[in-house]
């Protein structure tokens, strides 16, 4: 029951062996324990293919840039010069960390790297990371006040980024 309750994804296999009524009952019981988990029905082969696709590095369109020389005067006033966008937001409030991770997972593959430091719902600090489509977090051992002040901050790198999509992730995760 604990594995199901904490699952992000529920994979249903061998339903043809159990029969439709039994499978339906099992799915209803699982849904009661994990109402927000993604539920996929299929064969082991289908699930393996899905998992490989989820874990694969996302396709990122590379936009060729003008040749650029890095030297001591380089200031990168235009992030598009390298074909990579960036955007960042202050995180002004406490965050439901699990909800933020879910929200960041839903962003499209053009958000290649996301990192941030946020104040959690229990008033601790956590570092949040997304590389490709994988999201993780861990507690920050010391107060990051000298790094980010009272607020946290989140930064995204990728192509054709929309800061409003990142802001929507935060809005959904703020503790009310």
PDB file of C-alpha atoms in Angstrom, residues 7-159:
ATOM      1  CA  UNK A   7       3.936   6.324  -6.538  1.00  0.00           C
ATOM      2  CA  UNK A   8       4.172   8.885  -9.313  1.00  0.00           C
ATOM      3  CA  UNK A   9       3.182   6.280 -11.916  1.00  0.00           C
ATOM      4  CA  UNK A  10       1.168   3.083 -11.600  1.00  0.00           C
ATOM      5  CA  UNK A  11       1.827   0.415 -14.236  1.00  0.00           C
ATOM      6  CA  UNK A  12      -0.930  -2.142 -14.738  1.00  0.00           C
ATOM      7  CA  UNK A  13       0.182  -5.342 -16.446  1.00  0.00           C
ATOM      8  CA  UNK A  14      -1.276  -8.812 -16.978  1.00  0.00           C
ATOM      9  CA  UNK A  15      -4.864  -7.563 -16.705  1.00  0.00           C
ATOM     10  CA  UNK A  16      -5.864 -10.172 -19.267  1.00  0.00           C
ATOM     11  CA  UNK A  17      -4.906 -12.858 -16.744  1.00  0.00           C
ATOM     12  CA  UNK A  18      -6.830 -11.274 -13.882  1.00  0.00           C
ATOM     13  CA  UNK A  19      -9.935 -10.424 -15.868  1.00  0.00           C
ATOM     14  CA  UNK A  20     -11.664  -7.087 -16.369  1.00  0.00           C
ATOM     15  CA  UNK A  21     -13.720  -6.934 -13.118  1.00  0.00           C
ATOM     16  CA  UNK A  22     -10.688  -7.792 -10.976  1.00  0.00           C
ATOM     17  CA  UNK A  23      -8.487  -5.351 -12.871  1.00  0.00           C
ATOM     18  CA  UNK A  24     -11.088  -2.580 -12.499  1.00  0.00           C
ATOM     19  CA  UNK A  25     -11.312  -3.267  -8.736  1.00  0.00           C
ATOM     20  CA  UNK A  26      -7.517  -3.209  -8.391  1.00  0.00           C
ATOM     21  CA  UNK A  27      -7.298   0.079 -10.312  1.00  0.00           C
ATOM     22  CA  UNK A  28     -10.032   1.652  -8.130  1.00  0.00           C
ATOM     23  CA  UNK A  29      -8.178   0.564  -4.986  1.00  0.00           C
ATOM     24  CA  UNK A  30      -4.899   1.956  -6.332  1.00  0.00           C
ATOM     25  CA  UNK A  31      -6.597   5.233  -7.332  1.00  0.00           C
ATOM     26  CA  UNK A  32      -7.937   5.591  -3.788  1.00  0.00           C
ATOM     27  CA  UNK A  33      -4.372   5.352  -2.445  1.00  0.00           C
ATOM     28  CA  UNK A  34      -2.709   7.442  -5.170  1.00  0.00           C
ATOM     29  CA  UNK A  35      -5.293   9.699  -6.833  1.00  0.00           C
ATOM     30  CA  UNK A  36      -2.691  11.907  -8.569  1.00  0.00           C
ATOM     31  CA  UNK A  37      -0.468   9.121  -9.906  1.00  0.00           C
ATOM     32  CA  UNK A  38      -0.367   8.564 -13.636  1.00  0.00           C
ATOM     33  CA  UNK A  39      -1.916   5.183 -14.460  1.00  0.00           C
ATOM     34  CA  UNK A  40      -0.808   3.216 -17.513  1.00  0.00           C
ATOM     35  CA  UNK A  41      -2.264  -0.092 -18.673  1.00  0.00           C
ATOM     36  CA  UNK A  42      -0.324  -2.291 -21.047  1.00  0.00           C
ATOM     37  CA  UNK A  43       2.163  -5.057 -21.484  1.00  0.00           C
ATOM     38  CA  UNK A  44       5.555  -5.201 -19.826  1.00  0.00           C
ATOM     39  CA  UNK A  45       7.080  -4.405 -23.224  1.00  0.00           C
ATOM     40  CA  UNK A  46       4.848  -1.314 -23.595  1.00  0.00           C
ATOM     41  CA  UNK A  47       5.826  -0.106 -20.144  1.00  0.00           C
ATOM     42  CA  UNK A  48       9.530  -0.700 -20.785  1.00  0.00           C
ATOM     43  CA  UNK A  49       9.307   1.314 -24.030  1.00  0.00           C
ATOM     44  CA  UNK A  50       7.460   4.109 -22.192  1.00  0.00           C
ATOM     45  CA  UNK A  51      10.078   4.173 -19.437  1.00  0.00           C
ATOM     46  CA  UNK A  52      12.936   4.328 -21.945  1.00  0.00           C
ATOM     47  CA  UNK A  53      11.215   7.263 -23.632  1.00  0.00           C
ATOM     48  CA  UNK A  54      10.741   9.073 -20.296  1.00  0.00           C
ATOM     49  CA  UNK A  55      14.383   8.584 -19.327  1.00  0.00           C
ATOM     50  CA  UNK A  56      15.771   9.526 -22.740  1.00  0.00           C
ATOM     51  CA  UNK A  57      17.375  12.910 -23.104  1.00  0.00           C
ATOM     52  CA  UNK A  58      14.890  15.331 -24.653  1.00  0.00           C
ATOM     53  CA  UNK A  59      15.276  16.573 -28.183  1.00  0.00           C
ATOM     54  CA  UNK A  60      16.548  20.110 -27.984  1.00  0.00           C
ATOM     55  CA  UNK A  61      16.576  22.176 -31.113  1.00  0.00           C
ATOM     56  CA  UNK A  62      19.960  23.833 -31.493  1.00  0.00           C
ATOM     57  CA  UNK A  63      19.833  27.207 -33.151  1.00  0.00           C
ATOM     58  CA  UNK A  64      23.237  27.953 -34.701  1.00  0.00           C
ATOM     59  CA  UNK A  65      24.625  31.230 -33.427  1.00  0.00           C
ATOM     60  CA  UNK A  66      26.989  33.811 -34.780  1.00  0.00           C
ATOM     61  CA  UNK A  67      30.602  32.895 -34.003  1.00  0.00           C
ATOM     62  CA  UNK A  68      31.546  34.292 -30.595  1.00  0.00           C
ATOM     63  CA  UNK A  69      34.893  34.752 -28.918  1.00  0.00           C
ATOM     64  CA  UNK A  70      35.060  34.341 -25.153  1.00  0.00           C
ATOM     65  CA  UNK A  71      37.511  36.796 -23.601  1.00  0.00           C
ATOM     66  CA  UNK A  72      37.771  39.089 -20.571  1.00  0.00           C
ATOM     67  CA  UNK A  73      35.332  41.578 -22.144  1.00  0.00           C
ATOM     68  CA  UNK A  74      32.600  38.993 -22.786  1.00  0.00           C
ATOM     69  CA  UNK A  75      29.366  40.019 -21.013  1.00  0.00           C
ATOM     70  CA  UNK A  76      26.725  37.958 -22.909  1.00  0.00           C
ATOM     71  CA  UNK A  77      24.116  40.721 -23.169  1.00  0.00           C
ATOM     72  CA  UNK A  78      22.018  38.556 -25.502  1.00  0.00           C
ATOM     73  CA  UNK A  79      21.503  34.990 -24.297  1.00  0.00           C
ATOM     74  CA  UNK A  80      20.285  34.056 -27.791  1.00  0.00           C
ATOM     75  CA  UNK A  81      23.823  34.450 -29.124  1.00  0.00           C
ATOM     76  CA  UNK A  82      24.472  30.853 -28.088  1.00  0.00           C
ATOM     77  CA  UNK A  83      21.039  29.465 -28.937  1.00  0.00           C
ATOM     78  CA  UNK A  84      20.253  29.011 -25.233  1.00  0.00           C
ATOM     79  CA  UNK A  85      17.645  31.047 -23.353  1.00  0.00           C
ATOM     80  CA  UNK A  86      17.534  31.590 -19.621  1.00  0.00           C
ATOM     81  CA  UNK A  87      14.889  32.899 -17.301  1.00  0.00           C
ATOM     82  CA  UNK A  88      14.685  33.229 -13.538  1.00  0.00           C
ATOM     83  CA  UNK A  89      12.116  34.152 -10.914  1.00  0.00           C
ATOM     84  CA  UNK A  90      12.141  35.011  -7.239  1.00  0.00           C
ATOM     85  CA  UNK A  91      10.258  32.471  -5.155  1.00  0.00           C
ATOM     86  CA  UNK A  92       8.332  34.679  -2.742  1.00  0.00           C
ATOM     87  CA  UNK A  93       6.763  32.373  -0.214  1.00  0.00           C
ATOM     88  CA  UNK A  94       6.758  28.825   1.043  1.00  0.00           C
ATOM     89  CA  UNK A  95       6.508  25.989  -1.498  1.00  0.00           C
ATOM     90  CA  UNK A  96       4.894  22.560  -1.428  1.00  0.00           C
ATOM     91  CA  UNK A  97       8.019  20.782  -2.635  1.00  0.00           C
ATOM     92  CA  UNK A  98       6.245  17.696  -3.993  1.00  0.00           C
ATOM     93  CA  UNK A  99       3.825  19.877  -5.969  1.00  0.00           C
ATOM     94  CA  UNK A 100       6.681  21.957  -7.391  1.00  0.00           C
ATOM     95  CA  UNK A 101       8.471  18.792  -8.508  1.00  0.00           C
ATOM     96  CA  UNK A 102       5.265  17.587 -10.195  1.00  0.00           C
ATOM     97  CA  UNK A 103       4.803  20.947 -11.916  1.00  0.00           C
ATOM     98  CA  UNK A 104       8.412  21.087 -13.164  1.00  0.00           C
ATOM     99  CA  UNK A 105       8.079  17.540 -14.496  1.00  0.00           C
ATOM    100  CA  UNK A 106       5.168  18.680 -16.675  1.00  0.00           C
ATOM    101  CA  UNK A 107       7.183  21.402 -18.438  1.00  0.00           C
ATOM    102  CA  UNK A 108       8.138  20.520 -22.017  1.00  0.00           C
ATOM    103  CA  UNK A 109      11.566  19.215 -23.036  1.00  0.00           C
ATOM    104  CA  UNK A 110      12.846  22.615 -24.171  1.00  0.00           C
ATOM    105  CA  UNK A 111      13.355  23.383 -20.459  1.00  0.00           C
ATOM    106  CA  UNK A 112      16.664  21.519 -20.398  1.00  0.00           C
ATOM    107  CA  UNK A 113      17.958  22.527 -16.950  1.00  0.00           C
ATOM    108  CA  UNK A 114      16.150  24.056 -13.983  1.00  0.00           C
ATOM    109  CA  UNK A 115      17.625  24.707 -10.576  1.00  0.00           C
ATOM    110  CA  UNK A 116      16.538  26.654  -7.571  1.00  0.00           C
ATOM    111  CA  UNK A 117      16.535  27.168  -3.837  1.00  0.00           C
ATOM    112  CA  UNK A 118      13.103  27.384  -2.224  1.00  0.00           C
ATOM    113  CA  UNK A 119      11.630  27.703   1.259  1.00  0.00           C
ATOM    114  CA  UNK A 120       9.491  24.617   1.894  1.00  0.00           C
ATOM    115  CA  UNK A 121       6.083  24.321   3.539  1.00  0.00           C
ATOM    116  CA  UNK A 122       7.740  23.390   6.851  1.00  0.00           C
ATOM    117  CA  UNK A 123       9.953  26.525   6.631  1.00  0.00           C
ATOM    118  CA  UNK A 124      13.148  24.670   5.726  1.00  0.00           C
ATOM    119  CA  UNK A 125      15.148  25.288   2.544  1.00  0.00           C
ATOM    120  CA  UNK A 126      15.550  22.851  -0.353  1.00  0.00           C
ATOM    121  CA  UNK A 127      17.473  22.771  -3.608  1.00  0.00           C
ATOM    122  CA  UNK A 128      15.382  21.721  -6.615  1.00  0.00           C
ATOM    123  CA  UNK A 129      16.863  20.363  -9.850  1.00  0.00           C
ATOM    124  CA  UNK A 130      15.546  19.321 -13.221  1.00  0.00           C
ATOM    125  CA  UNK A 131      17.924  17.872 -15.785  1.00  0.00           C
ATOM    126  CA  UNK A 132      16.165  16.814 -18.974  1.00  0.00           C
ATOM    127  CA  UNK A 133      12.843  15.450 -17.736  1.00  0.00           C
ATOM    128  CA  UNK A 134      14.141  14.208 -14.369  1.00  0.00           C
ATOM    129  CA  UNK A 135      13.325  16.294 -11.267  1.00  0.00           C
ATOM    130  CA  UNK A 136      14.818  15.894  -7.806  1.00  0.00           C
ATOM    131  CA  UNK A 137      15.348  17.893  -4.635  1.00  0.00           C
ATOM    132  CA  UNK A 138      17.285  17.741  -1.417  1.00  0.00           C
ATOM    133  CA  UNK A 139      17.396  19.765   1.788  1.00  0.00           C
ATOM    134  CA  UNK A 140      19.827  22.665   2.045  1.00  0.00           C
ATOM    135  CA  UNK A 141      21.779  22.148   5.248  1.00  0.00           C
ATOM    136  CA  UNK A 142      22.412  25.811   6.056  1.00  0.00           C
ATOM    137  CA  UNK A 143      20.238  28.865   5.665  1.00  0.00           C
ATOM    138  CA  UNK A 144      20.880  30.308   2.193  1.00  0.00           C
ATOM    139  CA  UNK A 145      19.999  33.854   3.376  1.00  0.00           C
ATOM    140  CA  UNK A 146      23.329  35.242   2.291  1.00  0.00           C
ATOM    141  CA  UNK A 147      22.709  33.751  -1.173  1.00  0.00           C
ATOM    142  CA  UNK A 148      19.087  34.572  -1.926  1.00  0.00           C
ATOM    143  CA  UNK A 149      17.853  36.760   0.952  1.00  0.00           C
ATOM    144  CA  UNK A 150      14.380  36.080   2.309  1.00  0.00           C
ATOM    145  CA  UNK A 151      13.150  34.678  -0.995  1.00  0.00           C
ATOM    146  CA  UNK A 152      14.236  31.675  -2.975  1.00  0.00           C
ATOM    147  CA  UNK A 153      15.065  31.782  -6.647  1.00  0.00           C
ATOM    148  CA  UNK A 154      14.565  29.420  -9.577  1.00  0.00           C
ATOM    149  CA  UNK A 155      16.470  29.507 -12.886  1.00  0.00           C
ATOM    150  CA  UNK A 156      15.736  27.711 -16.161  1.00  0.00           C
ATOM    151  CA  UNK A 157      17.934  27.127 -19.208  1.00  0.00           C
ATOM    152  CA  UNK A 158      16.749  25.895 -22.587  1.00  0.00           C
ATOM    153  CA  UNK A 159      15.338  27.155 -25.862  1.00  0.00           C
TER     154      UNK A 159
END
